[in-house]
Amino acid sequence: MIVAEIAKSKNDEFYTPSYAIEPIMKYVKPGSTIWCPFDTKDSLFVKEFENAGFTIIHSHIDNGGDFFKMTPPKCDYIISNPPYSLKTEVLQRLFKLDIPFAMLVGVVGLFESQKRFEMFRDNTFECMYLNRRVSYFKNYDDQKPSLNPPFSSVYICHRMLPRQIVFEEIHK
Ligand SMILES: C[S@@+](CC[C@H](N)C(=O)[O-])C[C@H]1O[C@@H](n2cnc3c(N)ncnc32)[C@H](O)[C@@H]1O
């Protein structure tokens, strides 16, 4: 499979702050099990959802958990911030798995490639738009997120949000 042969991209190494995780939490049913497939134990997706009482299964390519090769664990949701260089392939696999999911992705160009145009046209999805841009950590040890992409991030969801577009505020 082509995807499995794509080398890990340096541009994929940025990490999500807690304030960007909070808005998706209220759409997750209490007692759920969540798979975070692009996350080590240091990920704030893992920490925030665990602190909120959810059961988390996390996996990451560095620990032998290649998302494209893994059989999905039994879970109610798949939630993360995926490697942006593979966002089309990630979303394609998620739609095929048909487990409710939320993926935080950059909005720029999201609907512009023919492949993604067809994928979004042919699948059921919802979008969460945030009032401010998300800044990301370069390193989990950093005190503050210092990477400021010049575009907004949105959650692309499947069978998670009550409407096709939902607006949420973040508190940086
Ligand atoms: C944008 S980062 C986000 C990390 C984490 N989800 C967060 O928000 O803090 C995406 C991560 O996915 C990892 N990754 C890349 N390809 C992967 C794959 N095929 N399977 C699992 N993880 C992968 C990258 O190494 C990177 O650490």
mmCIF file of C-alpha atoms and ligand atoms in Angstrom:
data_model
loop_
_atom_site.group_PDB
_atom_site.id
_atom_site.type_symbol
_atom_site.label_atom_id
_atom_site.label_comp_id
_atom_site.label_asym_id
_atom_site.label_seq_id
_atom_site.Cartn_x
_atom_site.Cartn_y
_atom_site.Cartn_z
ATOM 1 C CA MET A 1 0.000 0.000 0.000
ATOM 2 C CA ILE A 2 1.407 3.395 -1.006
ATOM 3 C CA VAL A 3 0.409 5.029 2.265
ATOM 4 C CA ALA A 4 2.478 2.653 4.373
ATOM 5 C CA GLU A 5 5.552 3.585 2.371
ATOM 6 C CA ILE A 6 5.260 7.326 2.884
ATOM 7 C CA ALA A 7 8.054 8.408 5.208
ATOM 8 C CA LYS A 8 7.124 10.203 8.411
ATOM 9 C CA SER A 9 6.941 13.903 7.600
ATOM 10 C CA LYS A 10 8.557 16.451 9.893
ATOM 11 C CA ASN A 11 5.628 18.791 9.282
ATOM 12 C CA ASP A 12 3.360 16.269 10.964
ATOM 13 C CA GLU A 13 5.024 16.696 14.342
ATOM 14 C CA PHE A 14 2.912 19.260 16.103
ATOM 15 C CA TYR A 15 0.811 18.628 19.092
ATOM 16 C CA THR A 16 -2.623 19.773 20.178
ATOM 17 C CA PRO A 17 -3.220 22.007 23.233
ATOM 18 C CA SER A 18 -5.988 21.248 25.751
ATOM 19 C CA TYR A 19 -8.127 24.227 24.761
ATOM 20 C CA ALA A 20 -8.630 22.728 21.289
ATOM 21 C CA ILE A 21 -9.702 19.377 22.743
ATOM 22 C CA GLU A 22 -12.321 20.732 25.165
ATOM 23 C CA PRO A 23 -14.958 21.698 22.540
ATOM 24 C CA ILE A 24 -15.265 18.154 21.150
ATOM 25 C CA MET A 25 -15.645 16.558 24.595
ATOM 26 C CA LYS A 26 -19.248 17.488 25.140
ATOM 27 C CA TYR A 27 -20.239 15.515 22.032
ATOM 28 C CA VAL A 28 -18.808 12.273 23.431
ATOM 29 C CA LYS A 29 -21.236 10.116 25.389
ATOM 30 C CA PRO A 30 -20.191 9.456 29.029
ATOM 31 C CA GLY A 31 -18.659 6.033 29.611
ATOM 32 C CA SER A 32 -17.367 5.767 26.048
ATOM 33 C CA THR A 33 -14.163 4.170 24.854
ATOM 34 C CA ILE A 34 -12.083 6.353 22.543
ATOM 35 C CA TRP A 35 -9.259 5.288 20.263
ATOM 36 C CA CYS A 36 -6.606 7.965 19.723
ATOM 37 C CA PRO A 37 -4.610 6.467 16.824
ATOM 38 C CA PHE A 38 -1.940 9.149 16.419
ATOM 39 C CA ASP A 39 -1.134 9.566 20.075
ATOM 40 C CA THR A 40 1.437 8.513 22.629
ATOM 41 C CA LYS A 41 0.812 8.583 26.369
ATOM 42 C CA ASP A 42 2.037 12.218 26.343
ATOM 43 C CA SER A 43 -0.727 13.411 24.023
ATOM 44 C CA LEU A 44 -3.164 15.855 25.570
ATOM 45 C CA PHE A 45 -6.015 14.031 23.794
ATOM 46 C CA VAL A 46 -5.084 11.012 25.921
ATOM 47 C CA LYS A 47 -4.630 13.009 29.134
ATOM 48 C CA GLU A 48 -7.714 15.227 28.815
ATOM 49 C CA PHE A 49 -10.084 12.398 27.923
ATOM 50 C CA GLU A 50 -8.653 10.161 30.662
ATOM 51 C CA ASN A 51 -9.044 12.979 33.206
ATOM 52 C CA ALA A 52 -12.636 13.374 32.101
ATOM 53 C CA GLY A 53 -13.297 9.697 32.906
ATOM 54 C CA PHE A 54 -13.295 8.152 29.431
ATOM 55 C CA THR A 55 -11.533 4.900 28.552
ATOM 56 C CA ILE A 56 -8.692 5.599 26.143
ATOM 57 C CA ILE A 57 -6.826 3.326 23.793
ATOM 58 C CA HIS A 58 -3.910 5.112 22.204
ATOM 59 C CA SER A 59 -1.484 4.077 19.499
ATOM 60 C CA HIS A 60 1.249 5.787 17.495
ATOM 61 C CA ILE A 61 3.544 4.840 14.653
ATOM 62 C CA ASP A 62 6.606 5.196 16.916
ATOM 63 C CA ASN A 63 5.220 2.429 19.115
ATOM 64 C CA GLY A 64 4.453 0.081 16.233
ATOM 65 C CA GLY A 65 0.901 1.336 15.801
ATOM 66 C CA ASP A 66 0.646 2.213 12.127
ATOM 67 C CA PHE A 67 -2.929 3.452 11.700
ATOM 68 C CA PHE A 68 -3.092 2.052 8.185
ATOM 69 C CA LYS A 69 -2.031 -1.435 9.202
ATOM 70 C CA MET A 70 -3.815 -1.799 12.521
ATOM 71 C CA THR A 71 -7.096 -3.552 13.065
ATOM 72 C CA PRO A 72 -9.127 -0.956 14.939
ATOM 73 C CA PRO A 73 -9.593 -1.775 18.617
ATOM 74 C CA LYS A 74 -13.156 -2.059 19.916
ATOM 75 C CA CYS A 75 -14.153 1.549 20.564
ATOM 76 C CA ASP A 76 -17.060 3.988 20.382
ATOM 77 C CA TYR A 77 -15.139 6.900 18.840
ATOM 78 C CA ILE A 78 -11.864 7.647 17.071
ATOM 79 C CA ILE A 79 -10.584 11.101 18.011
ATOM 80 C CA SER A 80 -7.265 12.799 17.295
ATOM 81 C CA ASN A 81 -5.233 15.256 15.299
ATOM 82 C CA PRO A 82 -3.861 13.176 12.374
ATOM 83 C CA PRO A 83 -0.638 13.643 10.392
ATOM 84 C CA TYR A 84 -1.633 16.415 8.014
ATOM 85 C CA SER A 85 0.448 15.032 5.146
ATOM 86 C CA LEU A 86 -1.815 11.956 5.228
ATOM 87 C CA LYS A 87 -5.138 13.609 5.997
ATOM 88 C CA THR A 88 -6.877 12.373 2.818
ATOM 89 C CA GLU A 89 -5.785 8.764 3.378
ATOM 90 C CA VAL A 90 -6.667 8.972 7.080
ATOM 91 C CA LEU A 91 -10.172 10.317 6.383
ATOM 92 C CA GLN A 92 -10.722 7.755 3.625
ATOM 93 C CA ARG A 93 -9.930 4.917 6.011
ATOM 94 C CA LEU A 94 -12.060 6.430 8.776
ATOM 95 C CA PHE A 95 -15.103 6.739 6.509
ATOM 96 C CA LYS A 96 -14.618 3.078 5.514
ATOM 97 C CA LEU A 97 -14.402 1.977 9.166
ATOM 98 C CA ASP A 98 -17.674 3.826 9.853
ATOM 99 C CA ILE A 99 -16.917 4.323 13.571
ATOM 100 C CA PRO A 100 -17.923 7.813 14.824
ATOM 101 C CA PHE A 101 -14.850 10.028 14.570
ATOM 102 C CA ALA A 102 -13.529 13.548 15.048
ATOM 103 C CA MET A 103 -10.254 14.657 13.435
ATOM 104 C CA LEU A 104 -8.741 18.098 13.935
ATOM 105 C CA VAL A 105 -7.404 19.295 10.569
ATOM 106 C CA GLY A 106 -6.402 22.524 8.856
ATOM 107 C CA VAL A 107 -9.272 24.011 6.904
ATOM 108 C CA VAL A 108 -7.215 25.413 4.041
ATOM 109 C CA GLY A 109 -7.674 23.443 0.859
ATOM 110 C CA LEU A 110 -9.757 20.836 2.639
ATOM 111 C CA PHE A 111 -12.415 20.635 -0.052
ATOM 112 C CA GLU A 112 -10.135 21.503 -2.952
ATOM 113 C CA SER A 113 -8.593 18.275 -4.167
ATOM 114 C CA GLN A 114 -10.737 16.125 -6.454
ATOM 115 C CA LYS A 115 -10.163 13.124 -4.168
ATOM 116 C CA ARG A 116 -11.360 14.965 -1.067
ATOM 117 C CA PHE A 117 -14.198 16.620 -2.984
ATOM 118 C CA GLU A 118 -15.503 13.177 -3.914
ATOM 119 C CA MET A 119 -14.894 11.779 -0.442
ATOM 120 C CA PHE A 120 -16.869 14.564 1.273
ATOM 121 C CA ARG A 121 -19.592 14.424 -1.362
ATOM 122 C CA ASP A 122 -20.002 10.686 -0.947
ATOM 123 C CA ASN A 123 -19.862 10.374 2.860
ATOM 124 C CA THR A 124 -21.804 11.714 5.800
ATOM 125 C CA PHE A 125 -19.775 14.208 7.800
ATOM 126 C CA GLU A 126 -20.079 17.160 10.146
ATOM 127 C CA CYS A 127 -17.726 20.056 10.744
ATOM 128 C CA MET A 128 -16.924 21.953 13.935
ATOM 129 C CA TYR A 129 -15.686 25.472 13.280
ATOM 130 C CA LEU A 130 -13.756 27.233 16.050
ATOM 131 C CA ASN A 131 -13.852 30.973 16.769
ATOM 132 C CA ARG A 132 -10.056 31.333 16.953
ATOM 133 C CA ARG A 133 -7.061 29.691 15.340
ATOM 134 C CA VAL A 134 -5.384 26.872 17.213
ATOM 135 C CA SER A 135 -1.682 27.152 18.040
ATOM 136 C CA TYR A 136 0.227 23.906 18.450
ATOM 137 C CA PHE A 137 3.094 22.600 20.581
ATOM 138 C CA LYS A 138 6.379 21.676 18.908
ATOM 139 C CA ASN A 139 7.163 19.489 21.852
ATOM 140 C CA TYR A 140 5.062 18.058 24.659
ATOM 141 C CA ASP A 141 7.470 19.644 27.196
ATOM 142 C CA ASP A 142 6.854 23.187 25.950
ATOM 143 C CA GLN A 143 5.083 25.573 28.329
ATOM 144 C CA LYS A 144 3.038 27.235 25.606
ATOM 145 C CA PRO A 145 2.032 26.279 22.056
ATOM 146 C CA SER A 146 4.301 28.246 19.741
ATOM 147 C CA LEU A 147 3.384 27.015 16.248
ATOM 148 C CA ASN A 148 0.824 29.343 14.714
ATOM 149 C CA PRO A 149 -0.475 28.078 11.373
ATOM 150 C CA PRO A 150 -1.860 30.873 9.173
ATOM 151 C CA PHE A 151 -5.221 29.122 8.894
ATOM 152 C CA SER A 152 -8.022 27.807 11.082
ATOM 153 C CA SER A 153 -8.351 24.255 12.304
ATOM 154 C CA VAL A 154 -11.674 22.433 12.216
ATOM 155 C CA TYR A 155 -12.920 19.105 13.465
ATOM 156 C CA ILE A 156 -14.143 16.892 10.662
ATOM 157 C CA CYS A 157 -16.547 14.456 12.264
ATOM 158 C CA HIS A 158 -18.653 11.482 11.296
ATOM 159 C CA ARG A 159 -21.791 10.572 13.240
ATOM 160 C CA MET A 160 -20.776 12.796 16.179
ATOM 161 C CA LEU A 161 -22.281 16.268 15.870
ATOM 162 C CA PRO A 162 -26.005 17.126 15.890
ATOM 163 C CA ARG A 163 -25.810 19.352 12.784
ATOM 164 C CA GLN A 164 -23.611 19.431 9.703
ATOM 165 C CA ILE A 165 -21.877 22.562 10.958
ATOM 166 C CA VAL A 166 -21.404 23.453 14.600
ATOM 167 C CA PHE A 167 -19.693 26.592 15.932
ATOM 168 C CA GLU A 168 -17.757 26.402 19.192
ATOM 169 C CA GLU A 169 -15.636 28.889 21.125
ATOM 170 C CA ILE A 170 -12.178 28.059 22.352
ATOM 171 C CA HIS A 171 -10.521 29.756 25.299
ATOM 172 C CA LYS A 172 -6.794 30.141 24.691
HETATM 173 C C1 LIG B 1 -0.166 16.209 13.925
HETATM 174 S S1 LIG B 1 0.598 15.022 15.016
HETATM 175 C C2 LIG B 1 -0.569 15.030 16.337
HETATM 176 C C3 LIG B 1 -0.174 14.178 17.494
HETATM 177 C C4 LIG B 1 -1.282 14.081 18.566
HETATM 178 N N1 LIG B 1 -2.483 13.506 17.980
HETATM 179 C C5 LIG B 1 -1.603 15.439 19.122
HETATM 180 O O1 LIG B 1 -2.573 16.062 18.687
HETATM 181 O O2 LIG B 1 -0.869 15.921 20.017
HETATM 182 C C6 LIG B 1 0.290 13.467 14.161
HETATM 183 C C7 LIG B 1 1.132 12.299 14.707
HETATM 184 O O3 LIG B 1 0.824 11.114 13.965
HETATM 185 C C8 LIG B 1 2.039 10.340 13.823
HETATM 186 N N2 LIG B 1 1.878 9.446 12.657
HETATM 187 C C9 LIG B 1 2.289 9.640 11.381
HETATM 188 N N3 LIG B 1 1.938 8.616 10.580
HETATM 189 C C10 LIG B 1 1.278 7.731 11.391
HETATM 190 C C11 LIG B 1 0.657 6.470 11.165
HETATM 191 N N4 LIG B 1 0.663 5.921 9.944
HETATM 192 N N5 LIG B 1 0.095 5.827 12.213
HETATM 193 C C12 LIG B 1 0.091 6.375 13.454
HETATM 194 N N6 LIG B 1 0.669 7.573 13.745
HETATM 195 C C13 LIG B 1 1.245 8.246 12.723
HETATM 196 C C14 LIG B 1 3.099 11.397 13.628
HETATM 197 O O4 LIG B 1 4.371 10.875 13.940
HETATM 198 C C15 LIG B 1 2.616 12.503 14.586
HETATM 199 O O5 LIG B 1 3.225 12.376 15.865
#
